[in-house]
Amino acid sequence: MLGIDRVNPVYYPFIQASLMLPQSAGIAGGRPSSALYFAGFQGDELLFLDPHYTRPAINFRSDYTQADLATYTCSTPRRIALSRLDPCMVFGYYCATLESLIDLRSRIELLADDGIKSIVTFDNGYAPESALQSDTTGGSESQPNPSVAVDRHKELPIQQFSDVDYNSYANRPKSESEEVLSRCSEEEWVTDL
């Protein structure tokens, strides 16, 4: 939780910076009793899609048109002020490779170096003892599991960036939600809440 009733303003810069990271998959959270999907921000407002957009059921048939299916998703982005957010959130990151994970760690640590209060911490990749041992004999004595190759004393390498351009994320392939946001002009955004 990032606060008691509302998000503590000390976390606003991290929320915004997190959404700009190339590994960001967005944020789930929102307001009390309502989960929203945040995919971007503008100024002090987060842009979101409501995954709970509902409508009456349509008749069952074997084939539906794209127009039929489109009516079941929210196609208009909305916005909400950071100051109105519920403090319970889930930050999503997708790292397809070890290099991507190392890059994410480096970028988040650079944010902290810039004085931005982070909600994400990294451990050095130590595996619990239970993962290093396996009882294959049926007895009480545990043996090392050769399929688990973990050096518990080796730190995850950290890649250093002297000048990170967080706006470079715009050049990566856009997610479906980002496509929706980019197709709508600012005038179409609905201020919600």
PDB file of C-alpha atoms in Angstrom:
ATOM      1  CA  MET A   1       0.000   0.000   0.000  1.00  0.00           C
ATOM      2  CA  LEU A   2       1.259   3.420  -0.911  1.00  0.00           C
ATOM      3  CA  GLY A   3      -0.638   5.277   1.794  1.00  0.00           C
ATOM      4  CA  ILE A   4      -3.641   4.987   4.090  1.00  0.00           C
ATOM      5  CA  ASP A   5      -6.647   6.561   2.334  1.00  0.00           C
ATOM      6  CA  ARG A   6      -4.877   8.038  -0.683  1.00  0.00           C
ATOM      7  CA  VAL A   7      -1.522   7.563  -2.349  1.00  0.00           C
ATOM      8  CA  ASN A   8       1.207   9.437  -0.506  1.00  0.00           C
ATOM      9  CA  PRO A   9       2.384  12.227  -2.875  1.00  0.00           C
ATOM     10  CA  VAL A  10       5.992  11.116  -2.362  1.00  0.00           C
ATOM     11  CA  TYR A  11       5.184   8.181  -4.708  1.00  0.00           C
ATOM     12  CA  TYR A  12       3.670  10.242  -7.567  1.00  0.00           C
ATOM     13  CA  PRO A  13       6.989  10.596  -9.465  1.00  0.00           C
ATOM     14  CA  PHE A  14       7.642   6.841  -9.250  1.00  0.00           C
ATOM     15  CA  ILE A  15       4.152   6.003 -10.518  1.00  0.00           C
ATOM     16  CA  GLN A  16       4.718   8.262 -13.527  1.00  0.00           C
ATOM     17  CA  ALA A  17       8.278   7.054 -14.159  1.00  0.00           C
ATOM     18  CA  SER A  18       7.187   3.430 -13.834  1.00  0.00           C
ATOM     19  CA  LEU A  19       4.677   3.845 -16.649  1.00  0.00           C
ATOM     20  CA  MET A  20       7.472   5.142 -18.914  1.00  0.00           C
ATOM     21  CA  LEU A  21       9.774   2.160 -18.407  1.00  0.00           C
ATOM     22  CA  PRO A  22      10.090  -0.100 -21.479  1.00  0.00           C
ATOM     23  CA  GLN A  23       9.234  -3.113 -19.308  1.00  0.00           C
ATOM     24  CA  SER A  24       6.032  -1.557 -17.947  1.00  0.00           C
ATOM     25  CA  ALA A  25       2.878  -3.610 -18.423  1.00  0.00           C
ATOM     26  CA  GLY A  26       0.801  -0.940 -16.695  1.00  0.00           C
ATOM     27  CA  ILE A  27      -0.740  -0.627 -13.269  1.00  0.00           C
ATOM     28  CA  ALA A  28      -3.892  -2.210 -11.878  1.00  0.00           C
ATOM     29  CA  GLY A  29      -5.570  -0.272  -9.112  1.00  0.00           C
ATOM     30  CA  GLY A  30      -7.662   2.802  -8.969  1.00  0.00           C
ATOM     31  CA  ARG A  31     -10.222   3.724  -6.418  1.00  0.00           C
ATOM     32  CA  PRO A  32     -11.979   1.926  -3.573  1.00  0.00           C
ATOM     33  CA  SER A  33     -14.116  -0.973  -4.836  1.00  0.00           C
ATOM     34  CA  SER A  34     -13.061  -0.422  -8.440  1.00  0.00           C
ATOM     35  CA  ALA A  35     -10.032  -1.812 -10.271  1.00  0.00           C
ATOM     36  CA  LEU A  36      -8.805   0.107 -13.290  1.00  0.00           C
ATOM     37  CA  TYR A  37      -5.969  -0.446 -15.775  1.00  0.00           C
ATOM     38  CA  PHE A  38      -3.522   2.464 -16.036  1.00  0.00           C
ATOM     39  CA  ALA A  39      -1.448   2.581 -19.210  1.00  0.00           C
ATOM     40  CA  GLY A  40      -0.052   6.107 -19.222  1.00  0.00           C
ATOM     41  CA  PHE A  41      -0.244   9.583 -17.783  1.00  0.00           C
ATOM     42  CA  GLN A  42      -0.406  13.222 -18.721  1.00  0.00           C
ATOM     43  CA  GLY A  43       0.654  15.760 -16.155  1.00  0.00           C
ATOM     44  CA  ASP A  44      -0.807  14.787 -12.787  1.00  0.00           C
ATOM     45  CA  GLU A  45      -3.481  12.534 -14.268  1.00  0.00           C
ATOM     46  CA  LEU A  46      -3.252   8.832 -15.080  1.00  0.00           C
ATOM     47  CA  LEU A  47      -4.883   7.553 -18.260  1.00  0.00           C
ATOM     48  CA  PHE A  48      -6.877   4.383 -17.791  1.00  0.00           C
ATOM     49  CA  LEU A  49      -9.206   1.865 -19.335  1.00  0.00           C
ATOM     50  CA  ASP A  50     -11.903   0.239 -17.248  1.00  0.00           C
ATOM     51  CA  PRO A  51     -11.666  -3.551 -17.657  1.00  0.00           C
ATOM     52  CA  HIS A  52     -15.117  -3.946 -16.128  1.00  0.00           C
ATOM     53  CA  TYR A  53     -17.007  -2.314 -18.958  1.00  0.00           C
ATOM     54  CA  THR A  54     -20.251  -4.264 -19.168  1.00  0.00           C
ATOM     55  CA  ARG A  55     -23.311  -4.404 -21.343  1.00  0.00           C
ATOM     56  CA  PRO A  56     -26.320  -6.697 -21.695  1.00  0.00           C
ATOM     57  CA  ALA A  57     -25.621 -10.112 -23.177  1.00  0.00           C
ATOM     58  CA  ILE A  58     -26.098 -10.608 -26.880  1.00  0.00           C
ATOM     59  CA  ASN A  59     -27.720 -13.664 -28.367  1.00  0.00           C
ATOM     60  CA  PHE A  60     -25.486 -16.705 -28.680  1.00  0.00           C
ATOM     61  CA  ARG A  61     -24.368 -17.582 -32.180  1.00  0.00           C
ATOM     62  CA  SER A  62     -21.447 -19.380 -33.730  1.00  0.00           C
ATOM     63  CA  ASP A  63     -19.825 -16.337 -35.320  1.00  0.00           C
ATOM     64  CA  TYR A  64     -19.508 -12.745 -34.144  1.00  0.00           C
ATOM     65  CA  THR A  65     -18.368  -9.719 -36.092  1.00  0.00           C
ATOM     66  CA  GLN A  66     -15.546  -7.487 -34.905  1.00  0.00           C
ATOM     67  CA  ALA A  67     -18.195  -4.829 -34.283  1.00  0.00           C
ATOM     68  CA  ASP A  68     -20.024  -7.228 -31.930  1.00  0.00           C
ATOM     69  CA  LEU A  69     -16.853  -8.014 -30.019  1.00  0.00           C
ATOM     70  CA  ALA A  70     -15.759  -4.374 -29.836  1.00  0.00           C
ATOM     71  CA  THR A  71     -18.849  -3.500 -27.820  1.00  0.00           C
ATOM     72  CA  TYR A  72     -17.490  -5.558 -24.909  1.00  0.00           C
ATOM     73  CA  THR A  73     -14.382  -3.489 -24.354  1.00  0.00           C
ATOM     74  CA  CYS A  74     -13.799   0.040 -23.188  1.00  0.00           C
ATOM     75  CA  SER A  75     -12.555   2.010 -26.175  1.00  0.00           C
ATOM     76  CA  THR A  76     -12.442   5.479 -24.634  1.00  0.00           C
ATOM     77  CA  PRO A  77      -9.581   6.220 -22.270  1.00  0.00           C
ATOM     78  CA  ARG A  78     -10.417   8.084 -19.120  1.00  0.00           C
ATOM     79  CA  ARG A  79      -8.294   9.957 -16.641  1.00  0.00           C
ATOM     80  CA  ILE A  80      -8.038  10.357 -12.920  1.00  0.00           C
ATOM     81  CA  ALA A  81      -5.908  12.661 -10.792  1.00  0.00           C
ATOM     82  CA  LEU A  82      -3.045  11.014  -8.922  1.00  0.00           C
ATOM     83  CA  SER A  83      -4.417  12.592  -5.747  1.00  0.00           C
ATOM     84  CA  ARG A  84      -7.634  10.567  -6.066  1.00  0.00           C
ATOM     85  CA  LEU A  85      -6.062   7.119  -6.387  1.00  0.00           C
ATOM     86  CA  ASP A  86      -6.585   4.317  -3.923  1.00  0.00           C
ATOM     87  CA  PRO A  87      -3.206   3.349  -2.390  1.00  0.00           C
ATOM     88  CA  CYS A  88      -3.553  -0.369  -3.194  1.00  0.00           C
ATOM     89  CA  MET A  89      -1.985  -0.997  -6.622  1.00  0.00           C
ATOM     90  CA  VAL A  90      -0.257  -3.708  -8.613  1.00  0.00           C
ATOM     91  CA  PHE A  91       2.622  -2.630 -10.844  1.00  0.00           C
ATOM     92  CA  GLY A  92       3.228  -4.900 -13.829  1.00  0.00           C
ATOM     93  CA  TYR A  93       6.554  -5.391 -15.567  1.00  0.00           C
ATOM     94  CA  TYR A  94       7.415  -7.814 -18.354  1.00  0.00           C
ATOM     95  CA  CYS A  95      11.030  -8.884 -18.791  1.00  0.00           C
ATOM     96  CA  ALA A  96      11.441 -11.360 -21.642  1.00  0.00           C
ATOM     97  CA  THR A  97      15.171 -11.816 -21.063  1.00  0.00           C
ATOM     98  CA  LEU A  98      17.700 -11.585 -18.267  1.00  0.00           C
ATOM     99  CA  GLU A  99      19.076  -8.486 -19.981  1.00  0.00           C
ATOM    100  CA  SER A 100      15.647  -6.884 -19.786  1.00  0.00           C
ATOM    101  CA  LEU A 101      15.458  -7.661 -16.055  1.00  0.00           C
ATOM    102  CA  ILE A 102      18.928  -6.195 -15.531  1.00  0.00           C
ATOM    103  CA  ASP A 103      17.877  -3.115 -17.506  1.00  0.00           C
ATOM    104  CA  LEU A 104      14.716  -2.740 -15.389  1.00  0.00           C
ATOM    105  CA  ARG A 105      16.730  -2.993 -12.190  1.00  0.00           C
ATOM    106  CA  SER A 106      19.236  -0.414 -13.445  1.00  0.00           C
ATOM    107  CA  ARG A 107      16.538   2.036 -14.466  1.00  0.00           C
ATOM    108  CA  ILE A 108      14.691   1.735 -11.158  1.00  0.00           C
ATOM    109  CA  GLU A 109      17.933   2.178  -9.227  1.00  0.00           C
ATOM    110  CA  LEU A 110      18.719   5.275 -11.334  1.00  0.00           C
ATOM    111  CA  LEU A 111      15.332   6.693 -10.365  1.00  0.00           C
ATOM    112  CA  ALA A 112      16.304   6.276  -6.712  1.00  0.00           C
ATOM    113  CA  ASP A 113      19.636   7.961  -7.449  1.00  0.00           C
ATOM    114  CA  ASP A 114      17.625  10.910  -8.809  1.00  0.00           C
ATOM    115  CA  GLY A 115      15.745  11.158  -5.505  1.00  0.00           C
ATOM    116  CA  ILE A 116      12.565   9.415  -6.669  1.00  0.00           C
ATOM    117  CA  LYS A 117      11.105   7.279  -3.878  1.00  0.00           C
ATOM    118  CA  SER A 118      10.759   3.742  -5.253  1.00  0.00           C
ATOM    119  CA  ILE A 119       8.278   1.077  -4.234  1.00  0.00           C
ATOM    120  CA  VAL A 120      10.294  -1.647  -5.979  1.00  0.00           C
ATOM    121  CA  THR A 121      13.266  -3.386  -4.401  1.00  0.00           C
ATOM    122  CA  PHE A 122      15.564  -6.031  -5.797  1.00  0.00           C
ATOM    123  CA  ASP A 123      17.273  -8.876  -4.012  1.00  0.00           C
ATOM    124  CA  ASN A 124      20.533 -10.335  -5.238  1.00  0.00           C
ATOM    125  CA  GLY A 125      18.918 -13.503  -6.538  1.00  0.00           C
ATOM    126  CA  TYR A 126      19.592 -15.812  -3.635  1.00  0.00           C
ATOM    127  CA  ALA A 127      17.551 -19.009  -3.735  1.00  0.00           C
ATOM    128  CA  PRO A 128      16.013 -20.395  -0.554  1.00  0.00           C
ATOM    129  CA  GLU A 129      17.784 -23.409   0.929  1.00  0.00           C
ATOM    130  CA  SER A 130      14.778 -25.586   0.095  1.00  0.00           C
ATOM    131  CA  ALA A 131      15.299 -24.949  -3.627  1.00  0.00           C
ATOM    132  CA  LEU A 132      18.909 -26.075  -3.386  1.00  0.00           C
ATOM    133  CA  GLN A 133      18.094 -29.400  -1.769  1.00  0.00           C
ATOM    134  CA  SER A 134      15.970 -32.355  -2.752  1.00  0.00           C
ATOM    135  CA  ASP A 135      15.187 -35.524  -0.837  1.00  0.00           C
ATOM    136  CA  THR A 136      15.582 -38.092  -3.618  1.00  0.00           C
ATOM    137  CA  THR A 137      16.488 -41.036  -1.403  1.00  0.00           C
ATOM    138  CA  GLY A 138      13.239 -41.229   0.541  1.00  0.00           C
ATOM    139  CA  GLY A 139      15.257 -40.853   3.727  1.00  0.00           C
ATOM    140  CA  SER A 140      15.703 -37.922   6.022  1.00  0.00           C
ATOM    141  CA  GLU A 141      18.976 -36.797   4.456  1.00  0.00           C
ATOM    142  CA  SER A 142      18.688 -34.096   1.782  1.00  0.00           C
ATOM    143  CA  GLN A 143      20.975 -34.071  -1.229  1.00  0.00           C
ATOM    144  CA  PRO A 144      21.803 -31.130  -3.482  1.00  0.00           C
ATOM    145  CA  ASN A 145      19.554 -30.949  -6.512  1.00  0.00           C
ATOM    146  CA  PRO A 146      21.835 -30.850  -9.585  1.00  0.00           C
ATOM    147  CA  SER A 147      19.062 -29.325 -11.719  1.00  0.00           C
ATOM    148  CA  VAL A 148      19.168 -26.144  -9.622  1.00  0.00           C
ATOM    149  CA  ALA A 149      22.353 -24.268 -10.440  1.00  0.00           C
ATOM    150  CA  VAL A 150      22.370 -21.246  -8.158  1.00  0.00           C
ATOM    151  CA  ASP A 151      25.392 -19.466  -6.769  1.00  0.00           C
ATOM    152  CA  ARG A 152      23.895 -18.016  -3.598  1.00  0.00           C
ATOM    153  CA  HIS A 153      26.814 -15.637  -3.155  1.00  0.00           C
ATOM    154  CA  LYS A 154      26.862 -14.157  -6.625  1.00  0.00           C
ATOM    155  CA  GLU A 155      25.038 -10.876  -7.110  1.00  0.00           C
ATOM    156  CA  LEU A 156      22.835 -10.224 -10.099  1.00  0.00           C
ATOM    157  CA  PRO A 157      24.934  -8.035 -12.416  1.00  0.00           C
ATOM    158  CA  ILE A 158      23.898  -4.412 -12.584  1.00  0.00           C
ATOM    159  CA  GLN A 159      24.236  -2.541 -15.842  1.00  0.00           C
ATOM    160  CA  GLN A 160      24.987   1.140 -15.389  1.00  0.00           C
ATOM    161  CA  PHE A 161      23.568   3.825 -17.663  1.00  0.00           C
ATOM    162  CA  SER A 162      25.115   7.258 -17.634  1.00  0.00           C
ATOM    163  CA  ASP A 163      22.284   8.934 -19.509  1.00  0.00           C
ATOM    164  CA  VAL A 164      18.953   7.114 -19.649  1.00  0.00           C
ATOM    165  CA  ASP A 165      16.263   8.611 -21.860  1.00  0.00           C
ATOM    166  CA  TYR A 166      13.012   7.390 -20.337  1.00  0.00           C
ATOM    167  CA  ASN A 167      11.095   8.764 -23.308  1.00  0.00           C
ATOM    168  CA  SER A 168      12.720   6.161 -25.572  1.00  0.00           C
ATOM    169  CA  TYR A 169       9.946   3.785 -24.535  1.00  0.00           C
ATOM    170  CA  ALA A 170       7.789   5.429 -27.194  1.00  0.00           C
ATOM    171  CA  ASN A 171       9.763   3.588 -29.891  1.00  0.00           C
ATOM    172  CA  ARG A 172       8.892   0.123 -28.575  1.00  0.00           C
ATOM    173  CA  PRO A 173       5.926  -1.807 -30.005  1.00  0.00           C
ATOM    174  CA  LYS A 174       2.714  -0.550 -28.465  1.00  0.00           C
ATOM    175  CA  SER A 175       0.386  -2.712 -26.433  1.00  0.00           C
ATOM    176  CA  GLU A 176      -3.304  -2.909 -27.310  1.00  0.00           C
ATOM    177  CA  SER A 177      -4.187  -0.439 -24.559  1.00  0.00           C
ATOM    178  CA  GLU A 178      -1.521   2.006 -25.746  1.00  0.00           C
ATOM    179  CA  GLU A 179      -2.947   1.757 -29.269  1.00  0.00           C
ATOM    180  CA  VAL A 180      -6.370   2.738 -27.916  1.00  0.00           C
ATOM    181  CA  LEU A 181      -4.847   5.675 -26.049  1.00  0.00           C
ATOM    182  CA  SER A 182      -2.898   6.853 -29.098  1.00  0.00           C
ATOM    183  CA  ARG A 183      -5.973   6.753 -31.375  1.00  0.00           C
ATOM    184  CA  CYS A 184      -7.925   9.086 -29.126  1.00  0.00           C
ATOM    185  CA  SER A 185      -7.279  12.777 -29.061  1.00  0.00           C
ATOM    186  CA  GLU A 186      -7.042  14.518 -25.701  1.00  0.00           C
ATOM    187  CA  GLU A 187     -10.506  16.012 -26.219  1.00  0.00           C
ATOM    188  CA  GLU A 188     -11.992  12.497 -26.267  1.00  0.00           C
ATOM    189  CA  TRP A 189     -10.580  11.594 -22.883  1.00  0.00           C
ATOM    190  CA  VAL A 190     -13.181  11.558 -20.194  1.00  0.00           C
ATOM    191  CA  THR A 191     -12.306  12.983 -16.824  1.00  0.00           C
ATOM    192  CA  ASP A 192     -13.656  10.399 -14.453  1.00  0.00           C
ATOM    193  CA  LEU A 193     -13.984  10.863 -10.727  1.00  0.00           C
TER     194      LEU A 193
END
